[in-house]
Every structure is written in C-alpha cells, then in structure tokens.
PDB file of C-alpha atoms in Angstrom:
ATOM      1  CA  UNK A1305       0.376  -0.155  -0.064  1.00 90.00           C
ATOM      2  CA  UNK A1306       2.076   3.298  -1.029  1.00 94.00           C
ATOM      3  CA  UNK A1307       1.747   5.137   1.863  1.00 95.00           C
ATOM      4  CA  UNK A1308       0.914   8.868   0.480  1.00 96.00           C
ATOM      5  CA  UNK A1309      -1.770   7.726  -1.649  1.00 96.00           C
ATOM      6  CA  UNK A1310      -3.313   6.112   1.568  1.00 96.00           C
ATOM      7  CA  UNK A1311      -2.808  10.053   3.789  1.00 95.00           C
ATOM      8  CA  UNK A1312      -4.107  11.564   0.849  1.00 94.00           C
ATOM      9  CA  UNK A1313      -7.502   9.570   0.617  1.00 95.00           C
ATOM     10  CA  UNK A1314      -7.127   9.950   4.433  1.00 94.00           C
ATOM     11  CA  UNK A1315      -7.430  13.135   4.477  1.00 90.00           C
ATOM     12  CA  UNK A1316      -9.903  13.899   2.401  1.00 88.00           C
ATOM     13  CA  UNK A1317     -12.176  11.473   4.429  1.00 86.00           C
ATOM     14  CA  UNK A1318     -11.348  14.476   7.085  1.00 82.00           C
ATOM     15  CA  UNK A1319     -11.392  17.844   5.141  1.00 78.00           C
ATOM     16  CA  UNK A1320     -14.961  18.405   5.172  1.00 64.00           C
ATOM     17  CA  UNK A1321     -15.829  17.396   8.587  1.00 62.00           C
ATOM     18  CA  UNK A1322     -15.588  19.406  12.121  1.00 60.00           C
ATOM     19  CA  UNK A1323     -12.548  19.849  12.774  1.00 58.00           C
ATOM     20  CA  UNK A1324     -11.123  17.215  15.395  1.00 60.00           C
ATOM     21  CA  UNK A1325      -7.789  18.422  16.552  1.00 62.00           C
ATOM     22  CA  UNK A1326      -6.745  15.156  17.920  1.00 67.00           C
ATOM     23  CA  UNK A1327      -7.874  12.535  15.226  1.00 70.00           C
ATOM     24  CA  UNK A1328      -6.226  14.385  12.287  1.00 80.00           C
ATOM     25  CA  UNK A1329      -3.578  12.586  10.094  1.00 90.00           C
ATOM     26  CA  UNK A1330      -0.678  13.508  13.037  1.00 90.00           C
ATOM     27  CA  UNK A1331      -2.794  11.542  14.928  1.00 91.00           C
ATOM     28  CA  UNK A1332      -1.968   8.620  12.468  1.00 94.00           C
ATOM     29  CA  UNK A1333       1.320   9.883  12.187  1.00 95.00           C
ATOM     30  CA  UNK A1334       1.808   9.750  15.748  1.00 94.00           C
ATOM     31  CA  UNK A1335       0.644   6.287  16.510  1.00 96.00           C
ATOM     32  CA  UNK A1336       2.473   4.597  14.052  1.00 97.00           C
ATOM     33  CA  UNK A1337       5.709   5.965  15.695  1.00 97.00           C
ATOM     34  CA  UNK A1338       4.023   4.616  18.769  1.00 96.00           C
ATOM     35  CA  UNK A1339       3.503   1.186  16.968  1.00 98.00           C
ATOM     36  CA  UNK A1340       7.312   1.005  16.280  1.00 97.00           C
ATOM     37  CA  UNK A1341       8.155   1.186  19.903  1.00 95.00           C
ATOM     38  CA  UNK A1342       5.874  -1.831  20.901  1.00 97.00           C
ATOM     39  CA  UNK A1343       5.806  -3.977  17.830  1.00 98.00           C
ATOM     40  CA  UNK A1344       9.718  -5.721  17.923  1.00 97.00           C
ATOM     41  CA  UNK A1345       8.097  -9.062  19.307  1.00 97.00           C
ATOM     42  CA  UNK A1346       4.556  -9.430  17.213  1.00 98.00           C
ATOM     43  CA  UNK A1347       4.585 -10.490  13.662  1.00 98.00           C
ATOM     44  CA  UNK A1348       1.429  -8.073  11.762  1.00 98.00           C
ATOM     45  CA  UNK A1349       0.506  -7.021   8.556  1.00 98.00           C
ATOM     46  CA  UNK A1350       2.234  -3.508   7.825  1.00 97.00           C
ATOM     47  CA  UNK A1351      -0.260  -2.306   5.163  1.00 97.00           C
ATOM     48  CA  UNK A1352      -3.287  -3.259   7.272  1.00 98.00           C
ATOM     49  CA  UNK A1353      -2.012  -1.647  10.107  1.00 98.00           C
ATOM     50  CA  UNK A1354      -0.795   1.454   8.441  1.00 98.00           C
ATOM     51  CA  UNK A1355      -4.775   1.803   7.257  1.00 98.00           C
ATOM     52  CA  UNK A1356      -6.306   1.152  10.279  1.00 98.00           C
ATOM     53  CA  UNK A1357      -4.142   3.893  11.642  1.00 97.00           C
ATOM     54  CA  UNK A1358      -5.147   6.763   8.750  1.00 97.00           C
ATOM     55  CA  UNK A1359      -8.664   5.386   8.933  1.00 96.00           C
ATOM     56  CA  UNK A1360      -8.930   6.050  12.240  1.00 94.00           C
ATOM     57  CA  UNK A1361      -9.785   9.348  12.639  1.00 89.00           C
ATOM     58  CA  UNK A1362     -12.277   8.907   9.464  1.00 90.00           C
ATOM     59  CA  UNK A1363     -14.341   5.606  10.089  1.00 93.00           C
ATOM     60  CA  UNK A1364     -16.994   7.528  12.503  1.00 88.00           C
ATOM     61  CA  UNK A1365     -18.004   9.139   9.526  1.00 86.00           C
ATOM     62  CA  UNK A1366     -19.104   5.793   7.617  1.00 90.00           C
ATOM     63  CA  UNK A1367     -17.307   2.700   6.480  1.00 96.00           C
ATOM     64  CA  UNK A1368     -18.637   2.914   2.976  1.00 97.00           C
ATOM     65  CA  UNK A1369     -16.270   5.800   1.253  1.00 96.00           C
ATOM     66  CA  UNK A1370     -13.148   3.282   2.707  1.00 97.00           C
ATOM     67  CA  UNK A1371     -14.779   0.382   1.082  1.00 98.00           C
ATOM     68  CA  UNK A1372     -15.409   2.036  -2.016  1.00 98.00           C
ATOM     69  CA  UNK A1373     -11.766   3.581  -1.696  1.00 98.00           C
ATOM     70  CA  UNK A1374      -9.983  -0.414  -0.942  1.00 98.00           C
ATOM     71  CA  UNK A1375     -12.514  -1.899  -3.896  1.00 98.00           C
ATOM     72  CA  UNK A1376     -11.314   1.158  -6.468  1.00 97.00           C
ATOM     73  CA  UNK A1377      -7.158   0.063  -5.505  1.00 96.00           C
ATOM     74  CA  UNK A1378      -7.730  -3.476  -5.600  1.00 97.00           C
ATOM     75  CA  UNK A1379      -8.291  -4.921  -2.588  1.00 97.00           C
ATOM     76  CA  UNK A1380     -10.657  -8.027  -1.792  1.00 98.00           C
ATOM     77  CA  UNK A1381     -13.315  -8.336   0.483  1.00 98.00           C
ATOM     78  CA  UNK A1382     -11.579 -10.441   3.010  1.00 98.00           C
ATOM     79  CA  UNK A1383      -8.853  -7.728   3.062  1.00 97.00           C
ATOM     80  CA  UNK A1384     -11.362  -4.866   3.461  1.00 98.00           C
ATOM     81  CA  UNK A1385     -12.739  -6.428   6.028  1.00 99.00           C
ATOM     82  CA  UNK A1386      -9.594  -7.292   8.020  1.00 98.00           C
ATOM     83  CA  UNK A1387      -9.072  -3.585   7.560  1.00 98.00           C
ATOM     84  CA  UNK A1388     -11.738  -2.363   8.867  1.00 98.00           C
ATOM     85  CA  UNK A1389     -12.017  -4.746  11.893  1.00 98.00           C
ATOM     86  CA  UNK A1390      -8.399  -3.290  12.567  1.00 98.00           C
ATOM     87  CA  UNK A1391     -10.044   0.611  12.632  1.00 98.00           C
ATOM     88  CA  UNK A1392     -12.443  -0.008  14.543  1.00 98.00           C
ATOM     89  CA  UNK A1393     -10.229  -2.067  17.123  1.00 97.00           C
ATOM     90  CA  UNK A1394      -8.099   1.291  17.534  1.00 95.00           C
ATOM     91  CA  UNK A1395     -10.689   2.815  18.596  1.00 92.00           C
ATOM     92  CA  UNK A1396     -10.114   3.941  22.594  1.00 84.00           C
ATOM     93  CA  UNK A1397     -13.105   1.533  24.045  1.00 85.00           C
ATOM     94  CA  UNK A1398     -12.959  -1.802  22.022  1.00 91.00           C
ATOM     95  CA  UNK A1399     -11.310  -4.520  22.774  1.00 94.00           C
ATOM     96  CA  UNK A1400      -8.928  -5.332  20.080  1.00 97.00           C
ATOM     97  CA  UNK A1401      -8.645  -9.315  18.742  1.00 98.00           C
ATOM     98  CA  UNK A1402      -5.871  -9.068  16.069  1.00 98.00           C
ATOM     99  CA  UNK A1403      -2.464  -8.115  16.705  1.00 98.00           C
ATOM    100  CA  UNK A1404      -2.832  -5.181  13.977  1.00 98.00           C
ATOM    101  CA  UNK A1405      -5.981  -4.385  16.510  1.00 98.00           C
ATOM    102  CA  UNK A1406      -3.970  -4.234  19.885  1.00 98.00           C
ATOM    103  CA  UNK A1407      -0.800  -2.508  18.476  1.00 98.00           C
ATOM    104  CA  UNK A1408      -3.386   0.677  16.854  1.00 98.00           C
ATOM    105  CA  UNK A1409      -5.570   0.091  20.021  1.00 97.00           C
ATOM    106  CA  UNK A1410      -2.073   0.530  22.400  1.00 96.00           C
ATOM    107  CA  UNK A1411      -0.597   3.017  20.325  1.00 96.00           C
ATOM    108  CA  UNK A1412      -3.817   5.078  20.542  1.00 91.00           C
ATOM    109  CA  UNK A1413      -3.250   5.293  24.034  1.00 90.00           C
ATOM    110  CA  UNK A1414       0.221   5.781  24.761  1.00 92.00           C
ATOM    111  CA  UNK A1415       1.111   7.679  21.346  1.00 91.00           C
ATOM    112  CA  UNK A1416       3.217  11.035  22.426  1.00 88.00           C
ATOM    113  CA  UNK A1417       4.642   9.471  25.231  1.00 89.00           C
ATOM    114  CA  UNK A1418       4.261  11.108  28.358  1.00 91.00           C
ATOM    115  CA  UNK A1419       3.958  14.923  28.577  1.00 91.00           C
ATOM    116  CA  UNK A1420       1.499  14.376  25.504  1.00 90.00           C
ATOM    117  CA  UNK A1421      -0.343  11.873  27.535  1.00 90.00           C
ATOM    118  CA  UNK A1422      -0.968  14.842  30.167  1.00 92.00           C
ATOM    119  CA  UNK A1423      -1.684  17.617  27.353  1.00 91.00           C
ATOM    120  CA  UNK A1424      -4.549  15.324  25.477  1.00 88.00           C
ATOM    121  CA  UNK A1425      -7.082  15.631  28.097  1.00 91.00           C
ATOM    122  CA  UNK A1426      -6.633  19.379  28.742  1.00 93.00           C
ATOM    123  CA  UNK A1427      -6.739  20.478  25.696  1.00 90.00           C
ATOM    124  CA  UNK A1428      -9.584  19.031  25.017  1.00 88.00           C
ATOM    125  CA  UNK A1429     -10.726  20.657  28.104  1.00 92.00           C
ATOM    126  CA  UNK A1430     -10.254  24.118  27.560  1.00 91.00           C
ATOM    127  CA  UNK A1431     -11.347  23.485  23.627  1.00 88.00           C
ATOM    128  CA  UNK A1432     -14.991  21.831  24.700  1.00 90.00           C
ATOM    129  CA  UNK A1433     -14.902  24.698  27.997  1.00 94.00           C
ATOM    130  CA  UNK A1434     -14.659  22.882  30.795  1.00 94.00           C
ATOM    131  CA  UNK A1435     -12.964  25.048  33.483  1.00 94.00           C
ATOM    132  CA  UNK A1436      -9.211  23.743  34.933  1.00 93.00           C
ATOM    133  CA  UNK A1437     -10.878  22.318  37.581  1.00 93.00           C
ATOM    134  CA  UNK A1438     -13.261  20.469  35.616  1.00 94.00           C
ATOM    135  CA  UNK A1439     -10.897  18.956  33.516  1.00 94.00           C
ATOM    136  CA  UNK A1440      -8.473  17.794  36.090  1.00 94.00           C
ATOM    137  CA  UNK A1441     -11.421  16.169  38.030  1.00 93.00           C
ATOM    138  CA  UNK A1442     -12.044  13.906  34.544  1.00 92.00           C
ATOM    139  CA  UNK A1443      -8.221  13.533  33.801  1.00 92.00           C
ATOM    140  CA  UNK A1444      -8.404  11.829  37.713  1.00 91.00           C
ATOM    141  CA  UNK A1445     -11.895   9.864  37.289  1.00 90.00           C
ATOM    142  CA  UNK A1446     -11.632   9.149  33.553  1.00 84.00           C
ATOM    143  CA  UNK A1447      -7.771   8.962  32.290  1.00 82.00           C
ATOM    144  CA  UNK A1448      -6.288   7.617  35.193  1.00 78.00           C
ATOM    145  CA  UNK A1449      -9.182   4.628  34.824  1.00 71.00           C
ATOM    146  CA  UNK A1450      -9.876   3.908  31.704  1.00 66.00           C
ATOM    147  CA  UNK A1451      -6.630   3.496  29.306  1.00 69.00           C
ATOM    148  CA  UNK A1452      -6.470  -0.069  28.906  1.00 85.00           C
ATOM    149  CA  UNK A1453      -3.546  -1.339  27.031  1.00 93.00           C
ATOM    150  CA  UNK A1454      -3.523  -5.047  26.009  1.00 95.00           C
ATOM    151  CA  UNK A1455       0.434  -5.313  25.179  1.00 97.00           C
ATOM    152  CA  UNK A1456       2.928  -5.861  27.908  1.00 96.00           C
ATOM    153  CA  UNK A1457       5.354  -3.289  25.994  1.00 95.00           C
ATOM    154  CA  UNK A1458       2.156  -1.213  26.313  1.00 95.00           C
ATOM    155  CA  UNK A1459       0.688  -1.718  30.032  1.00 94.00           C
ATOM    156  CA  UNK A1460       4.767   0.054  31.065  1.00 92.00           C
ATOM    157  CA  UNK A1461       4.462   2.792  28.946  1.00 93.00           C
ATOM    158  CA  UNK A1462       0.867   3.537  30.371  1.00 92.00           C
ATOM    159  CA  UNK A1463       1.843   3.181  34.353  1.00 91.00           C
ATOM    160  CA  UNK A1464       4.902   5.703  33.566  1.00 92.00           C
ATOM    161  CA  UNK A1465       2.617   7.946  31.596  1.00 92.00           C
ATOM    162  CA  UNK A1466       0.281   7.385  34.941  1.00 92.00           C
ATOM    163  CA  UNK A1467       3.050   8.076  37.018  1.00 93.00           C
ATOM    164  CA  UNK A1468       4.031  11.193  35.434  1.00 94.00           C
ATOM    165  CA  UNK A1469       0.552  12.381  34.949  1.00 93.00           C
ATOM    166  CA  UNK A1470      -0.812  12.228  38.326  1.00 93.00           C
ATOM    167  CA  UNK A1471       2.478  13.751  39.735  1.00 95.00           C
ATOM    168  CA  UNK A1472       1.730  16.632  37.282  1.00 95.00           C
ATOM    169  CA  UNK A1473      -2.005  16.487  38.004  1.00 95.00           C
ATOM    170  CA  UNK A1474      -0.819  16.768  41.945  1.00 94.00           C
ATOM    171  CA  UNK A1475       1.583  19.754  41.502  1.00 94.00           C
ATOM    172  CA  UNK A1476      -1.243  21.635  39.175  1.00 93.00           C
ATOM    173  CA  UNK A1477      -3.360  21.335  41.865  1.00 92.00           C
ATOM    174  CA  UNK A1478      -1.532  22.620  44.584  1.00 92.00           C
ATOM    175  CA  UNK A1479      -0.628  25.705  42.288  1.00 90.00           C
ATOM    176  CA  UNK A1480      -4.582  25.913  41.870  1.00 87.00           C
ATOM    177  CA  UNK A1481      -4.724  25.924  45.891  1.00 83.00           C
ATOM    178  CA  UNK A1482      -1.793  28.795  46.353  1.00 78.00           C
ATOM    179  CA  UNK A1483      -3.014  30.893  44.112  1.00 72.00           C
ATOM    180  CA  UNK A1484      -6.544  31.075  45.135  1.00 70.00           C
TER     181      UNK A1484
END
C-alpha cells in the first residue's frame, strides 16, 4: 500500500468534517511512531496496520467511502473486512482481537509519550469549554481509570504515563490552591 496515496485519501475523509484537534493525520502518524516502540516482538501485516491507523479518525463518518476506495485499489473483501475490523479495534473503548488491532489500540493510548498523555485531555477540556478544575476531575475519574492496554510493552509505558500525569496533576492542583 502506498503510504502517500493512503494519507491523501484519509485526509480527504476528514477535510470537510468539523475539525477534530486530536484525530487528524498527525494523530495517525503519532500512532504509527508509537507502534514502532512496541511492535518488535510481533509479526503483523504492515499494510493493514497502516490503513487502520490512517482510517482511525475517519471511520466514524462511515465505512462505505473507505470500502469503496479500497475496492477501487484492488483489495478483496477479506482484506477490506480486516482493515475495517482493525480500524474499529484501534478505538479507545474497543477490545481488540487481532495483533494489528492491539498494536494500534495500544499505540493510540500511549502516543506522544508522557507529556502528550497529559496534554491531550487538558487541550480537549479547554476546547470544549471546561474549567481547569472540571478537566482535572475528568482526568482523575476517567483517564487514570480507563486507559486499557493489551500488550505487555504498552502496559509498562502506560504505567509510566500515569505516574507522570498523576505527579503533574498533583503539582497543578497545589498551584491552583496557592493562587486562590
């Protein structure tokens, strides 16, 4: 699969949609970099994994455009079904079955490293109009409790991310109290 052609199509899927600051093509690129960090011990189909990463942000707008595009590129129904399955498996709330899905799901969780892990919910909270206190509460009640990883390499990284984020949130909360 040609990465440039794939990325161009995936960008087109997102082009006319409401801008999602966390699920653009750069998000897919970060996911693929994270896959490189956790995939050394696994055998997987790179084309399926790459397609799943680039369709990750656009699958919510419908499978049909993706299926039609893959068909036009010569993919058979079995390959298309696997790409769609892996793309859905890459989502936060999924329970992936395939190795490609596990790699993408976990890479979605650990992408960008420790600082980015805490930056993501802070940015989203700001964009959706939450107060800092509301965002901190959301992080404590959701991010620290719902970030499931399936591969041992990812579990170690997510623990590091959680430790860093808890420490950061602790500092942030103490600074908020000092400035009241």
